Backbone as ProteinMPNN parsed JSONL, in Angstrom:
{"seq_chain_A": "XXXXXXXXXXXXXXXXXXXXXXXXXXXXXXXXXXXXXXXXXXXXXXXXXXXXXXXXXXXXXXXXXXXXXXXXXXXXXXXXXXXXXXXXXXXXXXXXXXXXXXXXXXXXXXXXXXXXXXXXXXXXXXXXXXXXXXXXXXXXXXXXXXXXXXXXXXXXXXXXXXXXXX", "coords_chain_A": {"N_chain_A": [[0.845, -1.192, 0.0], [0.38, 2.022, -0.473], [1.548, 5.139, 0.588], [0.165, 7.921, 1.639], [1.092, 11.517, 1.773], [1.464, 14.46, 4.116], [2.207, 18.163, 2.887], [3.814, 20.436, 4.756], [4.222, 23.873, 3.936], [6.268, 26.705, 3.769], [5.651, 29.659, 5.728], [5.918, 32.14, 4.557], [5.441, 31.237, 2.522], [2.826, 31.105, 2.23], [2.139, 33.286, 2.37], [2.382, 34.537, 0.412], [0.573, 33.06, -1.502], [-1.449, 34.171, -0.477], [-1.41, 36.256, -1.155], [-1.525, 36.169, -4.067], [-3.672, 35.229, -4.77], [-5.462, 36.834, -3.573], [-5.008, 38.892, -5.805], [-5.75, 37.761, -7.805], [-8.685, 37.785, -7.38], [-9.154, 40.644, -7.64], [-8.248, 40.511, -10.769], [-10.426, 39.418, -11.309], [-12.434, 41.171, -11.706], [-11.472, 42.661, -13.4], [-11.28, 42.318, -16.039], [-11.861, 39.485, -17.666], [-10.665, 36.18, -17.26], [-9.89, 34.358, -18.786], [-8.29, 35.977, -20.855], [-6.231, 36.687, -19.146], [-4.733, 34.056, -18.699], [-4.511, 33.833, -21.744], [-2.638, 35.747, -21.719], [-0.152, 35.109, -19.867], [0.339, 32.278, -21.435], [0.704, 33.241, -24.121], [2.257, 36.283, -23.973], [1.201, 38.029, -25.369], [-1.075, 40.503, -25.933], [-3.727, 42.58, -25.426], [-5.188, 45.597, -27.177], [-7.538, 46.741, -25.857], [-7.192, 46.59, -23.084], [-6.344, 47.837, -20.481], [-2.476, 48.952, -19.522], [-1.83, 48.768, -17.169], [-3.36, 46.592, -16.217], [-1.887, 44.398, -16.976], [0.444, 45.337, -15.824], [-0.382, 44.514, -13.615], [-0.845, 41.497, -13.86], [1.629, 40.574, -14.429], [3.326, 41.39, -11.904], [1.861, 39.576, -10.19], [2.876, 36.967, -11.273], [4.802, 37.206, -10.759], [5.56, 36.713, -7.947], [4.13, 34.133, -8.127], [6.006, 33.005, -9.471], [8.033, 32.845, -7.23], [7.139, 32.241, -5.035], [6.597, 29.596, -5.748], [8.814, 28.423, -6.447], [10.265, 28.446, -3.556], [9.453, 26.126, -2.552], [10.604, 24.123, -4.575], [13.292, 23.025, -3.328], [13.019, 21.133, -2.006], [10.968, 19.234, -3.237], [12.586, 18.977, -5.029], [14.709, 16.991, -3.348], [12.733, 14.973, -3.085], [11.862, 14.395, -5.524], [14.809, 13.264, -6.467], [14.988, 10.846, -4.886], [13.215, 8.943, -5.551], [14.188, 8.572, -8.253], [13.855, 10.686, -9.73], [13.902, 12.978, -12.456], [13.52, 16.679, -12.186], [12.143, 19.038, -14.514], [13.254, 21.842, -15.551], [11.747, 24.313, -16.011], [9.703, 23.045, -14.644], [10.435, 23.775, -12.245], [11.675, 26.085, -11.798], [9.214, 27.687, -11.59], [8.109, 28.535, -13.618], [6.132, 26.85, -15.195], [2.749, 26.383, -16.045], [1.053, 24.757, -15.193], [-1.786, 23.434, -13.118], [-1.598, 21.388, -11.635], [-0.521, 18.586, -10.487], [-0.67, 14.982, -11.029], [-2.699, 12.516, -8.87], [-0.923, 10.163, -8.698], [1.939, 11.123, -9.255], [2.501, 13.279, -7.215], [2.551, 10.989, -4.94], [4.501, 10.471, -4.929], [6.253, 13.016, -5.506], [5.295, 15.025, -3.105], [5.996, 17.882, -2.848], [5.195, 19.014, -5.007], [2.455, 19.757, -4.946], [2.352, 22.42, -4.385], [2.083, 23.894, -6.471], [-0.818, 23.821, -6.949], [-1.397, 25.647, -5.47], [-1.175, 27.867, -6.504], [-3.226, 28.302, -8.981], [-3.963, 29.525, -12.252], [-6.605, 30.265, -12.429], [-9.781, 31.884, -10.446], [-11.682, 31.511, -7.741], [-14.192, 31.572, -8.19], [-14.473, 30.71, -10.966], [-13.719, 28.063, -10.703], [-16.026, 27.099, -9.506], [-17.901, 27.278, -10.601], [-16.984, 25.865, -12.87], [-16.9, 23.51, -11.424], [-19.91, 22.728, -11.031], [-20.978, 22.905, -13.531], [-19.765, 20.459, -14.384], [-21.033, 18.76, -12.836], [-23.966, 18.884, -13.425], [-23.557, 18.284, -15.927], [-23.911, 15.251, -18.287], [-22.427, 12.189, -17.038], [-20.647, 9.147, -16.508], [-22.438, 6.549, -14.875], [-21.73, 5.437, -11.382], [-22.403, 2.698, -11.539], [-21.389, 1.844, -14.074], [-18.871, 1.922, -13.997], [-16.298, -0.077, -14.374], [-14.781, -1.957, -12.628], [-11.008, -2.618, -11.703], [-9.338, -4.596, -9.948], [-6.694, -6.081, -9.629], [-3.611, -5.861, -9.883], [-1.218, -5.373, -12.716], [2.07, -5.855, -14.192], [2.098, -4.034, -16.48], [0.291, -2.27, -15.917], [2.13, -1.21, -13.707], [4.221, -0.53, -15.805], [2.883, 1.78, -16.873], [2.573, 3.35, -14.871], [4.802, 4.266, -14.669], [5.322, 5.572, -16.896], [3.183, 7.803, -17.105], [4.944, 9.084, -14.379], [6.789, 10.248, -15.647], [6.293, 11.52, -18.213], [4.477, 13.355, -16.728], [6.577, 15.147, -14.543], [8.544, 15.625, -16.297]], "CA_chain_A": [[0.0, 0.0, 0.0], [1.465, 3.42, -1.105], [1.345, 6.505, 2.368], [-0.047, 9.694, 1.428], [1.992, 12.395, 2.601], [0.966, 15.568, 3.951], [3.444, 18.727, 3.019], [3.336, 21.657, 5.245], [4.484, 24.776, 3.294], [6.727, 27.909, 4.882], [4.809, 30.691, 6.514], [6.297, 32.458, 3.848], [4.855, 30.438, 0.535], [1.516, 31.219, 2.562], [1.663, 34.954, 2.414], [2.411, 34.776, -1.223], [-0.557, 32.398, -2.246], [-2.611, 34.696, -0.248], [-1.605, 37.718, -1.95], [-1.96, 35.661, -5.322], [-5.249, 34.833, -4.762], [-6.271, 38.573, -4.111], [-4.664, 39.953, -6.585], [-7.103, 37.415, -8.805], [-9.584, 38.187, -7.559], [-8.908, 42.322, -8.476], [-8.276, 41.287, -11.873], [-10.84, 38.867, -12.182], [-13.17, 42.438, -11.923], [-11.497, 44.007, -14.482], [-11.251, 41.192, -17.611], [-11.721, 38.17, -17.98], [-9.8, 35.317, -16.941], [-8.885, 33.768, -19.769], [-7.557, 36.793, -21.335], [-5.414, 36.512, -18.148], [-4.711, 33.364, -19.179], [-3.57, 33.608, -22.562], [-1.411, 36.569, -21.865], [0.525, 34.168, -19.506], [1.284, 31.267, -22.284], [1.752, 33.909, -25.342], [2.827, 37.262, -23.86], [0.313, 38.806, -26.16], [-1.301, 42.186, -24.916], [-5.059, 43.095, -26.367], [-5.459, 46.945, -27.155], [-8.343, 47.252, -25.365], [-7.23, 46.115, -21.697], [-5.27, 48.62, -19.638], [-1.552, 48.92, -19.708], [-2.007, 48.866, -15.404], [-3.799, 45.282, -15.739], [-0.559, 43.894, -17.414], [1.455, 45.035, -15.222], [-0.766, 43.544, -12.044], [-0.008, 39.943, -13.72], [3.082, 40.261, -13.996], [3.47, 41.254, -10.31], [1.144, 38.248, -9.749], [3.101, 35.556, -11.892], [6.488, 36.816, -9.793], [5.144, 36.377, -7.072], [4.035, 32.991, -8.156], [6.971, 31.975, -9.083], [8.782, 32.907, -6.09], [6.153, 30.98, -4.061], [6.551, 28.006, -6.154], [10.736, 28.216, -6.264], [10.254, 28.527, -2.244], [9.115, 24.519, -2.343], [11.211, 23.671, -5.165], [14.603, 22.277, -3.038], [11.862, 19.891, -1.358], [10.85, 18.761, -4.134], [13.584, 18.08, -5.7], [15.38, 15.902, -3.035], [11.661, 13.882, -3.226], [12.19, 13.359, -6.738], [16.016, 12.286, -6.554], [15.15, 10.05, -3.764], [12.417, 8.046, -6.456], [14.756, 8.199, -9.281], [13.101, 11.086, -10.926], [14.269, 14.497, -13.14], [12.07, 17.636, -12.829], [12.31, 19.819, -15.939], [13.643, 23.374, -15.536], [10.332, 24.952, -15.75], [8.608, 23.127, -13.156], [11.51, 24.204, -10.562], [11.832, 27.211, -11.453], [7.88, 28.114, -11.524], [7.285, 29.016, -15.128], [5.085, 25.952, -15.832], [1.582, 27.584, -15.693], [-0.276, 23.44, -15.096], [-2.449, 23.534, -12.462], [-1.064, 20.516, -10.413], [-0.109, 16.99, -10.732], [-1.477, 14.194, -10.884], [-2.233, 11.974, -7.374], [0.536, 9.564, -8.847], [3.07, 11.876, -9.058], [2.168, 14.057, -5.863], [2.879, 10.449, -4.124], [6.433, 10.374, -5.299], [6.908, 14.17, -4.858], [4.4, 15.779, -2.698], [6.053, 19.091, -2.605], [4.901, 19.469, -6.521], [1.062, 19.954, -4.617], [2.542, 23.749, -4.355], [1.22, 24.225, -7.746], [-2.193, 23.431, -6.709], [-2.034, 26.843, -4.814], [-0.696, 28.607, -7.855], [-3.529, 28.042, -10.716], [-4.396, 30.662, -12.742], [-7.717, 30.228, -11.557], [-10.239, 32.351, -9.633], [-12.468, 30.467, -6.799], [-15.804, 31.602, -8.993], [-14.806, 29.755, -12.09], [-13.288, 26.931, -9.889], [-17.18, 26.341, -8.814], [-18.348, 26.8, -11.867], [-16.903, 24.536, -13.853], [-17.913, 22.187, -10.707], [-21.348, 23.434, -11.225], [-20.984, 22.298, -14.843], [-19.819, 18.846, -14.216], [-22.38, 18.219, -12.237], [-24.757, 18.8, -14.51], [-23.238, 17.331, -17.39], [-23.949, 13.584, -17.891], [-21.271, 11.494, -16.826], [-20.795, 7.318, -16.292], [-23.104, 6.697, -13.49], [-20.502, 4.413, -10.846], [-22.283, 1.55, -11.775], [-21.491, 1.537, -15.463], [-17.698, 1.763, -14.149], [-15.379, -1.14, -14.62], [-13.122, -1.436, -11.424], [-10.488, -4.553, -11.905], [-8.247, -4.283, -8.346], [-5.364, -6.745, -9.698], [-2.199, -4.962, -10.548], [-0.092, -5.803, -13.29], [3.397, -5.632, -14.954], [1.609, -3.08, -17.47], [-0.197, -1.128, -15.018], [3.493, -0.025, -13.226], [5.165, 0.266, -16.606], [1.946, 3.077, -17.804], [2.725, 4.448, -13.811], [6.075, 5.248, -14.599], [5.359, 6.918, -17.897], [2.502, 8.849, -16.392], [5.327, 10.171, -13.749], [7.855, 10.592, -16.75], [4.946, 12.614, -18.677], [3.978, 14.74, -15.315], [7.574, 15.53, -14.048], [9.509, 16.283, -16.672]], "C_chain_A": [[0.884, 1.247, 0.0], [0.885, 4.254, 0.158], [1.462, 7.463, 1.277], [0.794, 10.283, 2.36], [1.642, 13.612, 2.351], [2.576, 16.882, 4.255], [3.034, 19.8, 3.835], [4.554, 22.769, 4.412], [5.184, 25.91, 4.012], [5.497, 28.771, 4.556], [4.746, 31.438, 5.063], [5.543, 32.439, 2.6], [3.705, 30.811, 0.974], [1.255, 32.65, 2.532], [1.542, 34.754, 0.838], [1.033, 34.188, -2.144], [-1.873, 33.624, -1.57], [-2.666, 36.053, -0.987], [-2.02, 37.662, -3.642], [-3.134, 35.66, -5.565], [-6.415, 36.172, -5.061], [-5.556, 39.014, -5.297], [-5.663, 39.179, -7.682], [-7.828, 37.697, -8.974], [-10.104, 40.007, -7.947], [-8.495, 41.859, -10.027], [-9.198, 40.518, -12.425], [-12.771, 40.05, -12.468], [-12.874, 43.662, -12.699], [-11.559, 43.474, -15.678], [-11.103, 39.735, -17.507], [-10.601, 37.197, -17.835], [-8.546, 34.369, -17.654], [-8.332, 34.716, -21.08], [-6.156, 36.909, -20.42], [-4.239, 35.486, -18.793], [-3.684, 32.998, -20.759], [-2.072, 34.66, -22.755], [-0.271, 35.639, -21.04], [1.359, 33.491, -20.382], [1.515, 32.225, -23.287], [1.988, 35.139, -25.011], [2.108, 38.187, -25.013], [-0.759, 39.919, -25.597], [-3.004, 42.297, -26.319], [-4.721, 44.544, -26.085], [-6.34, 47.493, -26.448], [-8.082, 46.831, -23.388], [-5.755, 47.097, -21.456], [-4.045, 47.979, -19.302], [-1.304, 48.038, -18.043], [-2.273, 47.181, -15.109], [-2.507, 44.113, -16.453], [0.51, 43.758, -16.459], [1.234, 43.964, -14.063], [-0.306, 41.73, -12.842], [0.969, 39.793, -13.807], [3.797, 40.305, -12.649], [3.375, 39.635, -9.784], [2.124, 36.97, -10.071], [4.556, 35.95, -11.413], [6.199, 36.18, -8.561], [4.661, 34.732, -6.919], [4.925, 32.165, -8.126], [7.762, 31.897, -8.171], [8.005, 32.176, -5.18], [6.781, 29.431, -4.691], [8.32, 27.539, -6.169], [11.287, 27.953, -4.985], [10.543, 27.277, -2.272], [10.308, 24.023, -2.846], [12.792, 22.871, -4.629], [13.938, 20.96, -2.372], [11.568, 19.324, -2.497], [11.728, 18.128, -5.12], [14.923, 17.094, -4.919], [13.775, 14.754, -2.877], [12.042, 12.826, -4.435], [13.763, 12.832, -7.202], [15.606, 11.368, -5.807], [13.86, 8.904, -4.632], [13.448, 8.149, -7.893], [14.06, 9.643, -10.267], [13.906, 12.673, -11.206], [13.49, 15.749, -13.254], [12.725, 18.336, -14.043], [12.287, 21.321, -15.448], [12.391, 24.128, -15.272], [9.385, 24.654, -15.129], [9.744, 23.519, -12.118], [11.9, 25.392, -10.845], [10.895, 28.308, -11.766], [7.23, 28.786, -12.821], [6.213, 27.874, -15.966], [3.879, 26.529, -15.304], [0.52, 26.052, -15.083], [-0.65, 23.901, -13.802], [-1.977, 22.823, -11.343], [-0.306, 19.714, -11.36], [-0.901, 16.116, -10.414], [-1.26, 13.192, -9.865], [-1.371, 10.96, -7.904], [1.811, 10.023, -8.624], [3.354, 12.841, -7.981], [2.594, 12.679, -4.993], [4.026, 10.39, -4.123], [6.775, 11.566, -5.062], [5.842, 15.336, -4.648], [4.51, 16.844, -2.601], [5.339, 19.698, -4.074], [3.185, 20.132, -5.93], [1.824, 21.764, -4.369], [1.695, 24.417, -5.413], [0.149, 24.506, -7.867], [-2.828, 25.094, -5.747], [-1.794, 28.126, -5.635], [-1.629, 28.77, -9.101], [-3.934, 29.321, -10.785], [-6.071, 31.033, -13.081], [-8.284, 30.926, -10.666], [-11.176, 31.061, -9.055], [-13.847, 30.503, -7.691], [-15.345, 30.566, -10.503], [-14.241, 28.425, -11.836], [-14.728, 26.541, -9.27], [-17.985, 26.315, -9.656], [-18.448, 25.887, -12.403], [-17.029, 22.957, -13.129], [-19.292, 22.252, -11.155], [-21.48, 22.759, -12.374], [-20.88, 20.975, -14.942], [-20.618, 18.189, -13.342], [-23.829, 17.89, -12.657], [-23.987, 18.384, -15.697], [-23.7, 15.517, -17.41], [-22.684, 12.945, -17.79], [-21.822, 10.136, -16.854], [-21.37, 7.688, -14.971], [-22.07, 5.636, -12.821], [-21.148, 3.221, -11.543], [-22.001, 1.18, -13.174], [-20.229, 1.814, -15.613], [-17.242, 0.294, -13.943], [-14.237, -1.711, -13.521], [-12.144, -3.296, -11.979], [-8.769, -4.15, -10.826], [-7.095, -5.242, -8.623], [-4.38, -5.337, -10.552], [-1.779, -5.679, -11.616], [0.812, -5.325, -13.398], [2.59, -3.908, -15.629], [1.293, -1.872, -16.795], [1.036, -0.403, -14.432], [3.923, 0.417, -13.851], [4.147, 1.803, -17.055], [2.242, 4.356, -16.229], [3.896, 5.486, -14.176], [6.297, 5.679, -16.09], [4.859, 8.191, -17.93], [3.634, 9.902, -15.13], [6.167, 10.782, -15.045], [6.857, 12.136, -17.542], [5.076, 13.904, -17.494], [5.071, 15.529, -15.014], [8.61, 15.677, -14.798], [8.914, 17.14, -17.768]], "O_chain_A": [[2.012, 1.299, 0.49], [-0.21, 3.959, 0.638], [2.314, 7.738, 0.432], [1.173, 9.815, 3.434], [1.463, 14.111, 1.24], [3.485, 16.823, 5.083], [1.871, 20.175, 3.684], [5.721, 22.386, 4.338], [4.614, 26.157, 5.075], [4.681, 28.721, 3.636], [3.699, 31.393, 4.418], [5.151, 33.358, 1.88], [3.041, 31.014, -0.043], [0.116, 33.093, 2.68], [0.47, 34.871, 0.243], [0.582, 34.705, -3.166], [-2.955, 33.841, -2.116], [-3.644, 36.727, -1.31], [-2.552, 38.539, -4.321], [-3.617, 36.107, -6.605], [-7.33, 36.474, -5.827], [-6.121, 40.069, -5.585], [-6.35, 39.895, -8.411], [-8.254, 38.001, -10.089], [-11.179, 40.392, -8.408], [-8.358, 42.851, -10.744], [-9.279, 40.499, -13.653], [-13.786, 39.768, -13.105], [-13.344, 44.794, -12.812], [-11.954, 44.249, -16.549], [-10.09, 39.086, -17.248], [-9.538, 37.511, -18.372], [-7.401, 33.959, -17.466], [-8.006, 34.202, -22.15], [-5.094, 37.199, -20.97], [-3.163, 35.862, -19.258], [-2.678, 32.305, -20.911], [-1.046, 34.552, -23.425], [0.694, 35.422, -21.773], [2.576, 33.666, -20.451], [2.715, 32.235, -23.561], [2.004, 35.667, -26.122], [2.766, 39.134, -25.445], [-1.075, 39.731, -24.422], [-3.128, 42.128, -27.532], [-4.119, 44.862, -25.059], [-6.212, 48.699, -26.233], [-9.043, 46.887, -22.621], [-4.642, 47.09, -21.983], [-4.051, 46.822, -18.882], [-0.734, 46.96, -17.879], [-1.729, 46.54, -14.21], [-2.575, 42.921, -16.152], [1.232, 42.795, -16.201], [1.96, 43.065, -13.639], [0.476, 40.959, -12.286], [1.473, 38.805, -13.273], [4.654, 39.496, -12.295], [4.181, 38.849, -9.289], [2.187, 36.041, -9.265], [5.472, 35.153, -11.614], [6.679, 35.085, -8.27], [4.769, 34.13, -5.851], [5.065, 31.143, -7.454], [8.377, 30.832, -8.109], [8.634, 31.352, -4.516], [7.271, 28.476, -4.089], [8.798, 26.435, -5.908], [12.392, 27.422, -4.871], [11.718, 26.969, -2.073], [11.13, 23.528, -2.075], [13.402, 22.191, -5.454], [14.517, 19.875, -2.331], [12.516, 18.559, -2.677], [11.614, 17.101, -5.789], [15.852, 16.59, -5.55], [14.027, 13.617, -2.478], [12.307, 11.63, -4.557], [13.902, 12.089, -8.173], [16.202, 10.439, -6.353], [13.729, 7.863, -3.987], [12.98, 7.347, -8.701], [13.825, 9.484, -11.465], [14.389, 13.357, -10.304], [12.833, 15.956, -14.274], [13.869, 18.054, -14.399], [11.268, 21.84, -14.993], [12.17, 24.517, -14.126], [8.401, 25.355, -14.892], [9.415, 23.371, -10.941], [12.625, 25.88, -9.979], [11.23, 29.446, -12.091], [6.157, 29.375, -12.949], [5.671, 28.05, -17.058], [3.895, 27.125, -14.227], [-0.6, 26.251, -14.613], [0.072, 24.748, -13.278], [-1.889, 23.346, -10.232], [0.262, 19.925, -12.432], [-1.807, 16.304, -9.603], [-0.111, 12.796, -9.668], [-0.644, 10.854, -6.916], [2.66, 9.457, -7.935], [4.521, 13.214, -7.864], [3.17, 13.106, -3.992], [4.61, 10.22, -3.053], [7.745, 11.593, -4.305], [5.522, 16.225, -5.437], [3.474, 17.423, -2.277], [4.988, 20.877, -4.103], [2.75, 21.054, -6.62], [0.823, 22.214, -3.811], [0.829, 25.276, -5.242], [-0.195, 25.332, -8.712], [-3.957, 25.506, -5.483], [-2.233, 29.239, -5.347], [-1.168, 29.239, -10.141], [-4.202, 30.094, -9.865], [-6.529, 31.898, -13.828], [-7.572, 30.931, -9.662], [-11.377, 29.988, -9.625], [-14.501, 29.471, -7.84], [-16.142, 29.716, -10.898], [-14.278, 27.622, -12.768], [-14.673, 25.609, -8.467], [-18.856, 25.445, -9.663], [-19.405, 25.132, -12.574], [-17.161, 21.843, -13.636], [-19.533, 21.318, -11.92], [-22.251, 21.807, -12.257], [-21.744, 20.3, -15.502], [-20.725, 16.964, -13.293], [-24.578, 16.966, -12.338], [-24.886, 18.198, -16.517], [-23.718, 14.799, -16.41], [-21.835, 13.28, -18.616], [-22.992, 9.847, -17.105], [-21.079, 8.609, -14.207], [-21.502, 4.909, -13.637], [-20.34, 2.623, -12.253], [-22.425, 0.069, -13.492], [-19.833, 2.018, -16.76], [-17.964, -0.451, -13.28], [-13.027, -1.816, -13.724], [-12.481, -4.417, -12.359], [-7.663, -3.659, -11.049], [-6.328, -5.245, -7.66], [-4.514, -4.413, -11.354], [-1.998, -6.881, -11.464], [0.896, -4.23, -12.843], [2.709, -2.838, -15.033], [1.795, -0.76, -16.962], [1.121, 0.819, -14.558], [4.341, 1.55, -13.61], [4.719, 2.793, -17.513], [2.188, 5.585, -16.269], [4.021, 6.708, -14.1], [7.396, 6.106, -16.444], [5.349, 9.235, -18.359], [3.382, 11.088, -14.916], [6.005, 11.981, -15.275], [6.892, 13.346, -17.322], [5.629, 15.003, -17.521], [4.834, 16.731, -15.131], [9.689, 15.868, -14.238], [9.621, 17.941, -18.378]]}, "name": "protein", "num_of_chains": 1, "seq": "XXXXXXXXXXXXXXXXXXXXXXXXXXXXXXXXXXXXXXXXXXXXXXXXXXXXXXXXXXXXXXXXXXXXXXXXXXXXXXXXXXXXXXXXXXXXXXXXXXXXXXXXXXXXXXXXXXXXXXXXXXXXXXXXXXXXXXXXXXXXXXXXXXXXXXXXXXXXXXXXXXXXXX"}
């Protein structure tokens, strides 16, 4: 059986997510989120959105990454200590993903930092619950469970961390 492990975070990484968070929520009252969003992955600027709301993400996404670079020496004696390589841009907070996936959070739980980092406000974080809730999904009983392990199943684990962590 695999142990969850819970990380506690410096005082520190906790001011920063909290100031992250507000500062979301101030810009998620001036434009749209996923204008936010794509200025992030392409550094692309609309004409019609104030010079001022540019700068606030950029504040925001230092601030992120200095939160998320905080963790990063934790994290990376997790993942030497499983055999694993992070990739430059998750350790030094320019990957914009949201998290990891609970496979790879068991091998290096400090990566759950991320998870306080998305570029995400709390209103469209209940939303898009809101949405999947109403959507149709598989009802459980029309899932498939099959509780033996195999060979196959570890080799797809350790591509899934390979995938996630580097």
């Amino acid at each position: 059986m695999e142990e969850d492990y819970e990380v506690a975070y410096a005082r520190s990484t906790w001011r920063k997510v909290k100031t992250f968070h507000q500062g979301l929520r101030e810009l998620e009252d001036k434009v749209p989120m996923a204008i936010v969003r794509n200025y992030i992955l392409t550094g692309e600027k609309n004409d019609n959105i104030p010079e001022e709301v540019y700068e606030k993400i950029d504040e925001l996404k230092d601030v992120r990454t200095s939160g998320i670079q905080a963790e990063m020496q934790y994290a990376v004696a997790q993942a030497e200590l499983n055999g694993i390589r992070l990739k430059d841009r998750i350790l030094n907070g320019e990957d914009i993903r949201p998290g990891f996936s609970p496979k790879v959070l068991r091998k290096i739980p400090s990566l759950g930092i991320y998870t306080h980092f998305m570029w995400y406000t709390e209103k469209e974080l209940e939303k898009m619950h809101e949405d999947s809730q109403k959507s149709e999904g598989l009802k459980i009983e029309e899932i498939e469970v099959n509780t033996e392990k195999s060979e196959k199943d570890n080799n797809n684990l350790n591509k899934e961390m390979d995938d996630d962590a580097r």
